[in-house]
mmCIF file of C-alpha atoms and ligand atoms in Angstrom:
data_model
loop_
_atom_site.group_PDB
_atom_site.id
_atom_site.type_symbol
_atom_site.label_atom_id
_atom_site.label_comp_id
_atom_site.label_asym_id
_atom_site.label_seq_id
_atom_site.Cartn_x
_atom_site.Cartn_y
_atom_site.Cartn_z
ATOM 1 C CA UNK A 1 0.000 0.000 0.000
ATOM 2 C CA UNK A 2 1.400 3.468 -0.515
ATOM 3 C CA UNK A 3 1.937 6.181 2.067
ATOM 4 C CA UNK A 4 -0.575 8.536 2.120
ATOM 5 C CA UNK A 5 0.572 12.324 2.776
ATOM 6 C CA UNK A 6 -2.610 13.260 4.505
ATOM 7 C CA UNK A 7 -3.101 10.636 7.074
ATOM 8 C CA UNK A 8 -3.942 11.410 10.652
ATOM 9 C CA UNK A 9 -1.059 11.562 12.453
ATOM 10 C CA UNK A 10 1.610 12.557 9.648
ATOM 11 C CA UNK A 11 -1.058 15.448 10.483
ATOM 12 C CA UNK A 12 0.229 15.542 13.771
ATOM 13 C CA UNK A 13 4.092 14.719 12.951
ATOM 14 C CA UNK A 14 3.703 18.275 10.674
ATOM 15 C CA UNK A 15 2.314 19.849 13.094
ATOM 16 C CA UNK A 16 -1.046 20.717 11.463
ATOM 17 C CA UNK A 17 -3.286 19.299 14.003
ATOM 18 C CA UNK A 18 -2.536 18.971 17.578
ATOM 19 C CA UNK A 19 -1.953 16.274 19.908
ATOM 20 C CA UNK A 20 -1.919 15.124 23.571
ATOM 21 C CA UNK A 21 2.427 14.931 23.547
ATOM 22 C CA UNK A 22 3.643 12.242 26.158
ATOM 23 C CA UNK A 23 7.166 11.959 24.590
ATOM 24 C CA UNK A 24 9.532 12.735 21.715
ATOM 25 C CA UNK A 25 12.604 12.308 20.322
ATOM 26 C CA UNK A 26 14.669 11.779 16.808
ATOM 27 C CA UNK A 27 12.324 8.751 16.003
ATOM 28 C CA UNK A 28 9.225 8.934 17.437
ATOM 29 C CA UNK A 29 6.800 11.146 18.774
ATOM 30 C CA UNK A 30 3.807 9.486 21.719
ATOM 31 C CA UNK A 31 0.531 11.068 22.312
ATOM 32 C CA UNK A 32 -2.639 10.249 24.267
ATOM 33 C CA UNK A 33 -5.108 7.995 22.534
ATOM 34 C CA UNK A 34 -8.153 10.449 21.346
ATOM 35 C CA UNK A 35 -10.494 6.912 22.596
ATOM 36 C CA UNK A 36 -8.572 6.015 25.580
ATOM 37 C CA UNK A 37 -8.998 1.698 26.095
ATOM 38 C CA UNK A 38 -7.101 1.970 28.705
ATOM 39 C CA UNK A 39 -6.276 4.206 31.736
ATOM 40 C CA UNK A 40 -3.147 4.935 30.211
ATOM 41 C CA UNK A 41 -3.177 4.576 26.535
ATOM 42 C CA UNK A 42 -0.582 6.223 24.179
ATOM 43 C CA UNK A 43 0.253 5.962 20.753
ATOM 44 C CA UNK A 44 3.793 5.813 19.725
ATOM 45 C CA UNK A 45 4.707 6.685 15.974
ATOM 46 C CA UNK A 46 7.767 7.029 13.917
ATOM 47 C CA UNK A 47 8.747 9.782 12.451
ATOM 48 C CA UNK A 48 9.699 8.217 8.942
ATOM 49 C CA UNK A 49 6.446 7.556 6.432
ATOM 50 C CA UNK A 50 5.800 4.032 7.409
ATOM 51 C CA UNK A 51 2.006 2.346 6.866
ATOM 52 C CA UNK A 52 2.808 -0.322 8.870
ATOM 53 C CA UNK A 53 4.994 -2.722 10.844
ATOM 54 C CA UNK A 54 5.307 -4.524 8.222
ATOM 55 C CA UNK A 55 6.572 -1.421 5.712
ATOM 56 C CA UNK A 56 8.425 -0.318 8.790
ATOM 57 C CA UNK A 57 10.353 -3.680 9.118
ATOM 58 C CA UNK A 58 10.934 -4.096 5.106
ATOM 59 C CA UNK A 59 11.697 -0.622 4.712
ATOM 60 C CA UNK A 60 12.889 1.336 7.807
ATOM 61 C CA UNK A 61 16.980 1.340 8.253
ATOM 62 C CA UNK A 62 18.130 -0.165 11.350
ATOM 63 C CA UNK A 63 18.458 3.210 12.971
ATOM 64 C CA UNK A 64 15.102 4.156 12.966
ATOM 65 C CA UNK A 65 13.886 0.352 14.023
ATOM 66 C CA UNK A 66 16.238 0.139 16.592
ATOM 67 C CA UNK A 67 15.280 4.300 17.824
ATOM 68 C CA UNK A 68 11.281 3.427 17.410
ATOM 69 C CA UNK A 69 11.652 0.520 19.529
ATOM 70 C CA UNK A 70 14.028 2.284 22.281
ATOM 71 C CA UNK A 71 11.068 5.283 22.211
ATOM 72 C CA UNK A 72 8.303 2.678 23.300
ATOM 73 C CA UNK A 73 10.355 1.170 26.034
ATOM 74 C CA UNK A 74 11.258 5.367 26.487
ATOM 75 C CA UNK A 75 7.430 5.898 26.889
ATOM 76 C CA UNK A 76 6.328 2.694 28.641
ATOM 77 C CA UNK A 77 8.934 3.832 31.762
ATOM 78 C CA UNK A 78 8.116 7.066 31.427
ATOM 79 C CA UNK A 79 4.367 6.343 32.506
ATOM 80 C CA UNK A 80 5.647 4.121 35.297
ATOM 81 C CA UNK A 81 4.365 0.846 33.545
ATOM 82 C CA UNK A 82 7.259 -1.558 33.396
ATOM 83 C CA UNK A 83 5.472 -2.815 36.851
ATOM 84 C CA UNK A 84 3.274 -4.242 37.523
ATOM 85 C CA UNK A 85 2.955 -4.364 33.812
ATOM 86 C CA UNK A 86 1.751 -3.176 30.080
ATOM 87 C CA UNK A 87 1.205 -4.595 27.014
ATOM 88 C CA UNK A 88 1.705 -3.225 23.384
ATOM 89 C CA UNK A 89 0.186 -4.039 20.145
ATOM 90 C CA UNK A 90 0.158 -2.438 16.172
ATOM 91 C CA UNK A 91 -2.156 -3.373 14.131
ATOM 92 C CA UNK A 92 -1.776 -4.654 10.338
ATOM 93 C CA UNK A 93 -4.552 -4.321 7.944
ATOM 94 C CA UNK A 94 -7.784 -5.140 7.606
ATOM 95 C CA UNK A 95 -8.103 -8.183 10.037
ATOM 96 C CA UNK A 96 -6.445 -6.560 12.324
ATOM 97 C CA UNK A 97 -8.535 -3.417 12.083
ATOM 98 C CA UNK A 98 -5.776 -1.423 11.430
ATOM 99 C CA UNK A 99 -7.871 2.629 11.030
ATOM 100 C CA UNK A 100 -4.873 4.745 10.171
ATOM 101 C CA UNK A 101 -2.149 4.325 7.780
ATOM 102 C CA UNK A 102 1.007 5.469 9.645
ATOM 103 C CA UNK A 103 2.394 2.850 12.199
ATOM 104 C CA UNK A 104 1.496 2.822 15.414
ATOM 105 C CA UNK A 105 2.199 1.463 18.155
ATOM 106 C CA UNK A 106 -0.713 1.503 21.564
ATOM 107 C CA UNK A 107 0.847 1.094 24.762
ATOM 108 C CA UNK A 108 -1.911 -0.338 27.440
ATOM 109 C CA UNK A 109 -1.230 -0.045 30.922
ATOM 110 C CA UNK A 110 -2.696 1.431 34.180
ATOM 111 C CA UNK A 111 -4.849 -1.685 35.264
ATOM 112 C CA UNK A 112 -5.116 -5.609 34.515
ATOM 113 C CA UNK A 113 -5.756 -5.708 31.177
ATOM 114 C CA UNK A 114 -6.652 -9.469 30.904
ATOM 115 C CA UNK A 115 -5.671 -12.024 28.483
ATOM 116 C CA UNK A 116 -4.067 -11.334 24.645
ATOM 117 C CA UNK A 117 -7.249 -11.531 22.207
ATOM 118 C CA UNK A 118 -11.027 -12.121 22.026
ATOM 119 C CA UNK A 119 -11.980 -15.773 22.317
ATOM 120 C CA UNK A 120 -12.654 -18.516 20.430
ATOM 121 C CA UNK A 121 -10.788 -17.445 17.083
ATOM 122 C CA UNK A 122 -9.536 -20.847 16.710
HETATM 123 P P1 AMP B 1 -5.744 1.495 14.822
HETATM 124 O O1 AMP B 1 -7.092 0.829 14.786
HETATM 125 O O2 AMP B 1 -4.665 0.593 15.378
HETATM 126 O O3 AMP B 1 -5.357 2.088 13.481
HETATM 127 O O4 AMP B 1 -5.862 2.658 15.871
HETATM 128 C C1 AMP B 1 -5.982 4.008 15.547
HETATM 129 C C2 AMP B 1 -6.082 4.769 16.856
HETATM 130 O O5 AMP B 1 -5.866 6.128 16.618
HETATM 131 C C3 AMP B 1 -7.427 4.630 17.571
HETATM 132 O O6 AMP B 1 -7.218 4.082 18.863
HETATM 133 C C4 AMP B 1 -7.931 6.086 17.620
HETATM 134 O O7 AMP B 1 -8.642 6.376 18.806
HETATM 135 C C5 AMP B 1 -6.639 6.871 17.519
HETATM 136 N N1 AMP B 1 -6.744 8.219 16.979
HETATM 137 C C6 AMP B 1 -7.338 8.605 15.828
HETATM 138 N N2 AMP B 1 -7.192 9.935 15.636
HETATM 139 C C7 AMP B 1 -6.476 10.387 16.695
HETATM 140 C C8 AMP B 1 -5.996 11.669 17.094
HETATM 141 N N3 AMP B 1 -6.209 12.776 16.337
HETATM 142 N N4 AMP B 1 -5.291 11.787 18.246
HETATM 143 C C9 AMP B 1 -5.071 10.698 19.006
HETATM 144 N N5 AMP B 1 -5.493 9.448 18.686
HETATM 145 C C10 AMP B 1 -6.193 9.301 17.550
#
């Protein structure tokens, strides 16, 4: 799929619309989820034009991989997560309900936030 320009949060990464800014550095940027799922829920994106994890991964040098990663370990301490816990997830596609086409990562924490994935998929 190709990058689109005018997505949602290369919005955000221009500066056109605002955002809720937990963190930032060379790689990323982390905001507050608009719909929080969580009691803490952030977003973390890269600052390259990615879709996905999976363009990121193909595409993305090993400096920004290795800085994206660092920046959601960065933001997961920063909210006081690493205990008792979080979990983190990006979606891919349609399955996965992935809504906008920049990666993302969600960070979850803040409370128990039960098992991995809705039941009986298999
Ligand atoms: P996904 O389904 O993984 O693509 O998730 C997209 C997420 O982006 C959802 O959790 C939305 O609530 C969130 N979102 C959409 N627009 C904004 C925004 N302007 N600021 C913060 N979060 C947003």
């Amino acid at each position: 799929m190709a990058y689109d320009d005018q997505n949602v949060f290369v919005k955000i990464l221009r500066g056109e619309i605002p955002c809720d800014k937990v963190y930032e550095d060379d790689w990323a940027l982390a905001f507050n989820d608009i719909a929080p799922q969580a009691p803490k829920h952030v977003l973390v994106i890269p600052k390259g034009a990615y879709v996905s994890m999976d363009d990121f991964t193909a595409n993305g040098s090993s400096d920004e991989i290795a800085g994206f990663f660092r920046a959601v370990g960065a933001v997961a301490r920063q909210l006081g997560a690493v205990e008792p816990g979080y979990r983190f997830l990006s979606n891919i596609g349609p399955d996965a309900h992935q809504e906008v086409m920049h990666l993302h990562v969600h960070v979850f924490a803040g409370t128990d936030l039960g098992r991995m994935i809705k039941k009986g998929l298999t």
